[in-house]
XYZ file of C-alpha atoms in Angstrom:
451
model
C 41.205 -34.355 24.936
C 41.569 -34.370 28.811
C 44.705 -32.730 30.239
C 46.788 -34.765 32.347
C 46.641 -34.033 36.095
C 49.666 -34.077 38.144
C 49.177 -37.011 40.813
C 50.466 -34.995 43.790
C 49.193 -36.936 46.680
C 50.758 -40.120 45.153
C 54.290 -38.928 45.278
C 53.407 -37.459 48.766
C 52.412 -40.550 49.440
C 55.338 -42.608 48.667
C 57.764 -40.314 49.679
C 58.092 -40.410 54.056
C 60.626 -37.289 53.996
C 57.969 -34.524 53.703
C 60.563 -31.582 53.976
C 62.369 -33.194 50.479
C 58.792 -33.045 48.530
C 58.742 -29.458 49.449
C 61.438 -28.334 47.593
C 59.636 -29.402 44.127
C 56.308 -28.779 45.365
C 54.301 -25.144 44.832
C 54.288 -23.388 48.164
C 50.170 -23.379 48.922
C 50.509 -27.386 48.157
C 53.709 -27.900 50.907
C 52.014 -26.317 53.485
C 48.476 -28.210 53.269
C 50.683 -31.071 53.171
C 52.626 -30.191 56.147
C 49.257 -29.268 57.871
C 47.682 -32.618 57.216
C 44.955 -31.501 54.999
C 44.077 -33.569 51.929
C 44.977 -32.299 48.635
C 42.286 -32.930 46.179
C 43.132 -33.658 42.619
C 42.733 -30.941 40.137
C 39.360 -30.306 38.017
C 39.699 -31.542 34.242
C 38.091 -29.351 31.746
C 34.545 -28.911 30.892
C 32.867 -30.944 28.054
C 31.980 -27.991 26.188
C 35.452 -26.714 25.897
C 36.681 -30.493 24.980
C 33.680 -30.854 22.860
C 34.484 -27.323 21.041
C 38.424 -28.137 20.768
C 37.792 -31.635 19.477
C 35.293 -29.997 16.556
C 36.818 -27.631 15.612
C 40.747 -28.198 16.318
C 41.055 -29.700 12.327
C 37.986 -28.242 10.934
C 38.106 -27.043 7.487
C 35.503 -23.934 7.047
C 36.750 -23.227 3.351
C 35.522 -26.662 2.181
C 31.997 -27.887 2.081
C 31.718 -30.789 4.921
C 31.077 -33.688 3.039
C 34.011 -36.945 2.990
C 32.971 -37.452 -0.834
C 32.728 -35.029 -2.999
C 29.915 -36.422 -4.933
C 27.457 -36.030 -1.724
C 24.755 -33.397 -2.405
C 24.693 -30.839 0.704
C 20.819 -30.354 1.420
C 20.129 -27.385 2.816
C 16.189 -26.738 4.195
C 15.428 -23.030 4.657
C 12.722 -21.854 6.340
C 11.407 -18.124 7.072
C 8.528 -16.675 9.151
C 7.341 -12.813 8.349
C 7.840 -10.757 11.598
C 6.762 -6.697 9.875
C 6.420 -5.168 6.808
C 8.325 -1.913 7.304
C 8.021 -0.055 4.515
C 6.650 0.080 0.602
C 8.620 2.283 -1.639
C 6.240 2.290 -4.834
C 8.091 4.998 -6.175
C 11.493 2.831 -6.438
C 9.679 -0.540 -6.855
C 11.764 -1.902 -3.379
C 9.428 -3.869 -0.975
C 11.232 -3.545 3.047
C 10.595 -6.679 5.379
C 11.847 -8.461 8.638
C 11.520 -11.829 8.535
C 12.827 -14.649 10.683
C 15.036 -16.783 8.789
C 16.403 -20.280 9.108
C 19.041 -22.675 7.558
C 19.297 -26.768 8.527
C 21.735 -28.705 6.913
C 24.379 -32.040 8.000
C 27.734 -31.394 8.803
C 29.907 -34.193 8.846
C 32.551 -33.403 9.993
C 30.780 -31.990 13.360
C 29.837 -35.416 14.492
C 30.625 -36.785 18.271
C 29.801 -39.493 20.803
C 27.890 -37.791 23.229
C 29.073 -40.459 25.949
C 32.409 -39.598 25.899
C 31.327 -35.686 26.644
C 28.673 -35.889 29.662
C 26.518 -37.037 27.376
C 26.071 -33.709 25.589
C 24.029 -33.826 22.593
C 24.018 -29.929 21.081
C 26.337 -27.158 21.385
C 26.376 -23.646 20.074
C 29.666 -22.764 17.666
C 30.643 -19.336 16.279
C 29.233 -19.076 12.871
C 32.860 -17.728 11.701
C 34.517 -21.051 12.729
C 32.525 -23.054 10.553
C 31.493 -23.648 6.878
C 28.013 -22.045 6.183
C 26.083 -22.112 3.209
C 26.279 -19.226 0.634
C 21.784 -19.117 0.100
C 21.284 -15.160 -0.943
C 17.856 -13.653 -2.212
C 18.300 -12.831 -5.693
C 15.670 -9.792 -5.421
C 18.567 -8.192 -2.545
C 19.049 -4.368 -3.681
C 19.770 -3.091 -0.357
C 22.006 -4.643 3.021
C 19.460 -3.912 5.724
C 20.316 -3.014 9.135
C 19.863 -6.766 10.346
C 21.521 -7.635 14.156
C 24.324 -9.943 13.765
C 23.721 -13.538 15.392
C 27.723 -15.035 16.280
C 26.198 -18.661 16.722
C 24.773 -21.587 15.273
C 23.000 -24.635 17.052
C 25.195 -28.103 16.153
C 23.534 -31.447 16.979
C 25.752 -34.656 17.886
C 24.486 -35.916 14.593
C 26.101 -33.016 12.722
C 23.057 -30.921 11.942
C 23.535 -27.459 12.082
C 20.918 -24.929 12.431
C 20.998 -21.166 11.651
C 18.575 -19.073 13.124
C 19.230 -15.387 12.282
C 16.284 -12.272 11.561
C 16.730 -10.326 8.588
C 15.515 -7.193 7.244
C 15.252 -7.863 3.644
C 15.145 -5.332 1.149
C 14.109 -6.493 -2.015
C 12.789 -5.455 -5.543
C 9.345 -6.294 -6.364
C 7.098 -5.131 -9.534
C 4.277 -3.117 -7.560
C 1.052 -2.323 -9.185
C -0.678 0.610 -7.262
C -3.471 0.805 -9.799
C -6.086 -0.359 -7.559
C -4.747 1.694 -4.805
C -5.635 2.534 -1.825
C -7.290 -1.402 -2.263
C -3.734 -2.861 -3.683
C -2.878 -6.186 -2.977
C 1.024 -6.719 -3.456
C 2.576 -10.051 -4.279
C 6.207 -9.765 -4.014
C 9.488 -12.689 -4.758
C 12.285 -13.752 -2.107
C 14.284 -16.309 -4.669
C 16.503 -18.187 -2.185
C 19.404 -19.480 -4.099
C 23.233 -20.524 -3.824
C 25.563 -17.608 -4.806
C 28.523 -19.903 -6.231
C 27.375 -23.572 -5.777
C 24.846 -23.745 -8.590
C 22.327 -26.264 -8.907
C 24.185 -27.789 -12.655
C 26.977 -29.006 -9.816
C 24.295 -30.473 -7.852
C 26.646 -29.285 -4.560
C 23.602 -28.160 -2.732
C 20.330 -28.974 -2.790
C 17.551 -26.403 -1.357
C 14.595 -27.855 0.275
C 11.563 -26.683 2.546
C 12.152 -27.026 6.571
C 7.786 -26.834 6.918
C 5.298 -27.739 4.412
C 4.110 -25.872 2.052
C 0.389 -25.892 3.705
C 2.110 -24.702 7.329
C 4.351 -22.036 5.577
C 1.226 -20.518 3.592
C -0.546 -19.194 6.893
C 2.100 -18.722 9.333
C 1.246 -15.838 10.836
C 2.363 -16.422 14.496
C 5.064 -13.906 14.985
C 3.854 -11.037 12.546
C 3.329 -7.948 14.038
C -0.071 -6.808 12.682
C -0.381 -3.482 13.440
C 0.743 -1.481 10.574
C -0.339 -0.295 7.240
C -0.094 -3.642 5.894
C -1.192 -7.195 6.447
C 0.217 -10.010 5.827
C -2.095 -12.818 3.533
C -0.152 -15.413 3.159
C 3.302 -16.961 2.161
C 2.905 -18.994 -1.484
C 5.541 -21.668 -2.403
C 6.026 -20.734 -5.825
C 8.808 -23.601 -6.381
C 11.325 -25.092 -3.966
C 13.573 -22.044 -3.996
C 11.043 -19.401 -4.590
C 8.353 -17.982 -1.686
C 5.457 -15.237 -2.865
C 4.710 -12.892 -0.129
C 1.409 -11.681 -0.635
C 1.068 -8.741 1.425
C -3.098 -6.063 0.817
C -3.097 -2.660 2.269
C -5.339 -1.459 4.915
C -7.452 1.080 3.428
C -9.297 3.035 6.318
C -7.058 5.716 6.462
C -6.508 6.706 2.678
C -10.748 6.251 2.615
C -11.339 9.029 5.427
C -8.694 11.535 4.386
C -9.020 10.979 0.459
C -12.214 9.931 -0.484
C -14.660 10.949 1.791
C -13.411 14.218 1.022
C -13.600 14.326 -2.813
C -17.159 12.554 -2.108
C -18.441 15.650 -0.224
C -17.457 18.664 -2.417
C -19.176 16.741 -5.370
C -22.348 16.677 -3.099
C -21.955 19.807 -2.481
C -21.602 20.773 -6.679
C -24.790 18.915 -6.659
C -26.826 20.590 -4.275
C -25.441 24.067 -5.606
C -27.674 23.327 -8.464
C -30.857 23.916 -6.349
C -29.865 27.714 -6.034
C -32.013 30.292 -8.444
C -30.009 30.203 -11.893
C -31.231 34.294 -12.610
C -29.052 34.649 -8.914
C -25.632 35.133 -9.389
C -25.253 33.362 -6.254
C -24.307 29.932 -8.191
C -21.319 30.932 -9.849
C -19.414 32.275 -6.792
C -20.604 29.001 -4.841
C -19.441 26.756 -8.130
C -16.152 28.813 -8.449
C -15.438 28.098 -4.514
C -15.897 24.824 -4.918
C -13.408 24.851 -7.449
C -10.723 26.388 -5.910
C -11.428 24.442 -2.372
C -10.806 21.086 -4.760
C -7.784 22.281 -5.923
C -6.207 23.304 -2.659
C -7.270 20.051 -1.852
C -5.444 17.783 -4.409
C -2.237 19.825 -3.795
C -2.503 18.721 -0.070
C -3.177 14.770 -1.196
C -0.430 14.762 -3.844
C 2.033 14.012 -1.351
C -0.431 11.433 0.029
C -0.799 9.497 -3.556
C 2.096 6.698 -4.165
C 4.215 8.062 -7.305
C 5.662 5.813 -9.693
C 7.032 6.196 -13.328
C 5.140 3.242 -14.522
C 1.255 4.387 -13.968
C -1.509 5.975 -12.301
C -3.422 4.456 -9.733
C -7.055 4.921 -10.104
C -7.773 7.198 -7.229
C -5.698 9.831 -9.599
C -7.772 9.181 -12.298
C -10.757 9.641 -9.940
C -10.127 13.086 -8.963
C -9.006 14.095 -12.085
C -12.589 13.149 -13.673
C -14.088 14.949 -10.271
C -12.323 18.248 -11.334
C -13.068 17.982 -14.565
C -16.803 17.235 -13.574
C -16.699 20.485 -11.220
C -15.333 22.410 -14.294
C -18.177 21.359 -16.409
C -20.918 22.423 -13.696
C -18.926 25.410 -13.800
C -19.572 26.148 -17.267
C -23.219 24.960 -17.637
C -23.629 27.292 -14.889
C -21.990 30.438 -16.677
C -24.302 29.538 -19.761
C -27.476 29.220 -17.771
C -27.119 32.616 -16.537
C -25.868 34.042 -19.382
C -29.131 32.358 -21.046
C -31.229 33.999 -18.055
C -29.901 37.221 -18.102
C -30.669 37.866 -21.531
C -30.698 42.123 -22.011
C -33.712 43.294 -23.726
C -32.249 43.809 -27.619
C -31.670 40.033 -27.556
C -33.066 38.652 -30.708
C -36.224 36.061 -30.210
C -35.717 32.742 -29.371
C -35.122 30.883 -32.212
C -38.023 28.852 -33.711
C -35.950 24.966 -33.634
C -34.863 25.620 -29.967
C -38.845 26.595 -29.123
C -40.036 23.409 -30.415
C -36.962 21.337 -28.747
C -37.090 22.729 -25.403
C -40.082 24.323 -24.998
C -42.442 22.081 -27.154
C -41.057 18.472 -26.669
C -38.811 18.248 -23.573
C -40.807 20.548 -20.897
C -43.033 18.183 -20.307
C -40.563 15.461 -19.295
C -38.137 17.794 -17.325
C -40.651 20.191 -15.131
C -43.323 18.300 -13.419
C -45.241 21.842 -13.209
C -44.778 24.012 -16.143
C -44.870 27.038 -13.964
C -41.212 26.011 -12.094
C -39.609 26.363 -15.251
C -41.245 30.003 -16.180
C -43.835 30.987 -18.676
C -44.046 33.049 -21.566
C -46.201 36.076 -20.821
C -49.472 35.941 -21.987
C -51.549 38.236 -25.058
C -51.049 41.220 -24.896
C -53.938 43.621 -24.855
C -54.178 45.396 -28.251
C -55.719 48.829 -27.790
C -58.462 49.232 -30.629
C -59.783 52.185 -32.248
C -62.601 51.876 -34.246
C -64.463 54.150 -36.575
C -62.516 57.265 -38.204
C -61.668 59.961 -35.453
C -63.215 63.319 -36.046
C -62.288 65.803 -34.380
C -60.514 68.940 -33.544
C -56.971 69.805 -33.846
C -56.265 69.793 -29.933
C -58.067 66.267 -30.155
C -55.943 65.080 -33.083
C -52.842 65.848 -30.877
C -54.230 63.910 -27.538
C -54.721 60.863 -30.249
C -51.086 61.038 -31.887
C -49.652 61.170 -28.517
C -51.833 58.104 -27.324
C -51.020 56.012 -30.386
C -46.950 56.732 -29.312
C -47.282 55.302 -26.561
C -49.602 52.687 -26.881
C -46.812 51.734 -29.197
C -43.728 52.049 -26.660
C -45.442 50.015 -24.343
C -45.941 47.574 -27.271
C -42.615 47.220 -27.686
C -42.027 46.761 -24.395
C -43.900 44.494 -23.690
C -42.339 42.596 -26.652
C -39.034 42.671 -25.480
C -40.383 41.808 -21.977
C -41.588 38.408 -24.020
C -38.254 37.686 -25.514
C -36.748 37.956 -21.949
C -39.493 35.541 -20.548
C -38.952 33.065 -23.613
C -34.924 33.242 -22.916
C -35.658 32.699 -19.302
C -37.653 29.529 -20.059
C -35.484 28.429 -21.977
C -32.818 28.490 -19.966
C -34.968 26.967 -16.824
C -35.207 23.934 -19.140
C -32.109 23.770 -19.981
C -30.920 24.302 -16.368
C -33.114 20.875 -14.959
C -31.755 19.006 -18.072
C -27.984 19.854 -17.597
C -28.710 18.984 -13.681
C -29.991 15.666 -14.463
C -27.389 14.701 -16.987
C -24.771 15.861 -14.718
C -26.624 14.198 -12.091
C -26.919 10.677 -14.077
C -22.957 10.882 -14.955
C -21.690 11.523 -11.395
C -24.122 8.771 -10.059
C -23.083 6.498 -12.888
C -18.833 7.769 -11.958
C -19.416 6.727 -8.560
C -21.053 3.328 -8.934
C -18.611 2.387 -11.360
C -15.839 3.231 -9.118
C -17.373 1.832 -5.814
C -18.028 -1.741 -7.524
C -14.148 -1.859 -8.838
C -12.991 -1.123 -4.809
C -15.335 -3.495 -3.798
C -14.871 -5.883 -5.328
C -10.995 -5.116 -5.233
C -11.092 -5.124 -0.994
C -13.118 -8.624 -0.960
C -11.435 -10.553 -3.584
C-alpha cells in the first residue's frame, strides 16, 4: 500500500501569510519556502518493498497455500550432479554435490504486476514462506551444504528453489569387480509428513526423463569417478550410476603383481643343481609380501566381501609359494648324496621312458644316464707267484671300488635326470596355470571396463 504524502506546497499555496506556515512547518521546508525554491513532493516507496509487504503482510507459512483443501500441491524437483566427493565402501555411504531444485504454485503469492511497475518476479526469504518438506530417504549424514536465504516467486505464484546440496547417502556398494566397479546408487525424493495416501503433494519431474539421464553440464569431471548417467527409476526415485576410473589402481596394483610373477617365471630358467633358485624364489617371496602390506591400505574394505583383486593376489602368493616348493624338491631331487637308493623302476618308465620325449626337445638338456661301464676281464686261471698273487688281489680291490663308484655315480646321474624332467614339467604346468590365471582374470576386467 502507498503511504500518504503530506501535500506541503498546497497549504503553502493557499495560505498568503508565509511566516504563520512556518510555525507548523519542519525548519529545512520554511526556509526553501521563504527562499522561493520549489518543494518537491516526497518519493513513495519502491515496488519491491510494497510488493514484499503486500505478500507477505497476512501470509500463513504454517499452512500449505492452497484456498481448498482438497487441491493437490505439485511439486517438480529437479537435480543436476556437480562432484562425487567421496566413496566410503567400508560404511556403505556414497558423498555427492548436486544442484537441486523445487517448482511448485503458491497461491497465495499471486499479484497484478500493473499495479507494481509492472514487476513480474521477486526474490522472498525462504523463512517467510511455506516450503515443501521433500527429504531423501537414503540421508545418513547433514552435509556441509551453504545455506541459500531466497527463493524466486513469479506473479503467477510459482515459486522456485534453487539450493546445492551435498548429499550423503547410503547406497549398497559392490566392490567385487573393483578397481573396474560400476556403482549405481538411490536418492528417493519424498514428503517427510504429507504422504502420498493424503494426496497433499504430488512429486513430479521439472526435465524429462531423456534430458535428466545425460545431464552432464555442470559435473566436474576430474576426479576418481565419472559420472554415467542419471536413471529415473519412478517419479520419486533417481539412480545415479556413477564407474571408477581405473588407471591409477592398474599402475600401482597390478602392474606390479604382474611383474614379480614374470619374474617367478623366468627364475625357472636358472640351473636347478644351483642353489641359486631358491634364494631368487625366496626373494621373490618376501618382496610380494612387503608388497601386499603396502596395498592393503590401498584395497576398499568392507564386511560384506572381497573384491576380486584380493582374491587375485592371494592366488599370486599362493602360486609363488608353490614355485617355491617345486623348487626345494627339484634340488633336493638333484642333489641326491651318493647312498641314495636307485631310482625306482615305475618312476624310470614314467619320466624317463614315456614323458622325456615330450618335455626335452634334446635328450641331452635334461641329462643322461652314464653309459656301460667297462668291466675289467680276466681270463684263464692266474699262475703265478706269491708276490704276483698279491699285485692281483690288490687289483681286483680296486677294480671293485671303482665299480662301486661308478655305480653310485649312475644313481646320481639317474636322480639328476629325473629331476631335469621333472623340473621342465613342473615349469610348464606352472606355466599353463599362471597363463590360464591371467587370461581368466583379464577377460572378467575387460569385459567389466567396456560393458
Amino acid at each position: 500500500m502507498a503511504v500518504p504524502v503530506f501535500p506541503f506546497p498546497t497549504l503553502i499555496a493557499a495560505s498568503p501569510p508565509s511566516h504563520c506556515l512556518c510555525w507548523f512547518m519542519p525548519a529545512w521546508v520554511c526556509i526553501m519556502h521563504l527562499a522561493g525554491s520549489p518543494v518537491l513532493p516526497l518519493v513513495s516507496n519502491p515496488a519491491l518493498r510494497r510488493l514484499s509487504h503486500s505478500l507477505l503482510a497476512h501470509y500463513q507459512k504454517g499452512t500449505r497455500p492452497v484456498r481448498d483443501w482438497r487441491t493437490t500441491t505439485n511439486v517438480a524437483i529437479d537435480l543436476m550432479v556437480y562432484a562425487i566427493l567421496s566413496v566410503d565402501e567400508k560404511n556403505q555411504v556414497l558423498t555427492t554435490y548436486i544442484w537441486y531444485r523445487q517448482h511448485w504454485t503458491d497461491e497465495f503469492l499471486k499479484w497484478d504486476p500493473a499495479h507494481f511497475d509492472n514487476l513480474t518476479q521477486i526474490s522472498l526469504p525462504v523463512e517467510s514462506i511455506w516450503v515443501p518438506d521433500i527429504l531423501i530417504n537414503e540421508f545418513v549424514d547433514v552435509g556441509k551444504s551453504p545455506h541459500v536465504p531466497y527463493v524466486y516467486v513469479s506473479h503467477h505464484g510459482e515459486v522456485q528453489n534453487l539450493k546445492p546440496i551435498q548429499v550423503m547417502t547410503a547406497c549398497s556398494l559392490d566392490i567385487y569387480n573393483f578397481p573396474f566397479d560400476v556403482q549405481n546408487c538411490s536418492l528417493t525424493f519424498t514428503s517427510w509428513l504429507h504422504h502420498s495416501e493424503f494426496r497433499d503433494i504430488n512429486l513430479s519431474l521439472w526435465r524429462q526423463p531423456e534430458l535428466v539421464k545425460f545431464d552432464r553440464s555442470v559435473f566436474m569431471n576430474q576426479g576418481e569417478w565419472e559420472l554415467l548417467y542419471v536413471l529415473t527409476f519412478s517419479i520419486s526415485v533417481l539412480q545415479v550410476v556413477i564407474r571408477r576410473r581405473p588407471l591409477f589402481y592398474t599402475v600401482s596394483l597390478l602392474l606390479p603383481s604382474i611383474f614379480l610373477m614374470v619374474m617367478d617365471i623366468v627364475g625357472f630358467y636358472l640351473p636347478p643343481h644351483s642353489g641359486e633358485r631358491v634364494s631368487f624364489k625366496i626373494t621373490l617371496l618376501l618382496g610380494y609380501s612387503v608388497f601386499l602390506i603396502i596395498v592393503s591400505d590401498t584395497l576398499p574394505a568392507t564386511a560384506v566381501g572381497t573384491p576380486l583383486i584380493g582374491i587375485y593376489f592371494v592366488v599370486c602368493m599362493a602360486l609363488l609359494v608353490i614355485s617355491l616348493t617345486e623348487t626345494i624338491l627339484i634340488v633336493r631331487l638333484v642333489h641326491k648324496q651318493d647312498l641314495q637308493p636307485h631310482v625306482p623302476e615305475w618312476v624310470k618308465h614314467l619320466l624317463l621312458e614315456r614323458l622325456t620325449p615330450y618335455v626335452c626337445e634334446d635328450p641331452r638338456e635334461c641329462g643322461a644316464v652314464g653309459g656301460t661301464r667297462a668291466a675289467l676281464a680276466f681270463a684263464g686261471r692266474t699262475e703265478g707267484s706269491a708276490a704276483l698273487q698279491e699285485v692281483l688281489r690288490e687289483t681286483t680291490a680296486i677294480r671293485q671300488l671303482l665299480e662301486k663308484r661308478e655305480e653310485f655315480r649312475d644313481v646320481a646321474r639317474e636322480w639328476l635326470q629325473v629331476g631335469y624332467v621333472l623340473d621342465v614339467l613342473l615349469f610348464r604346468v606352472y606355466l599353463a596355470a599362471v597363463l590360464a590365471y591371467s587370461i581368466t582374470l583379464g577377460t572378467l576386467w575387460s569385459v567389466w571396463r567396456d560393458a
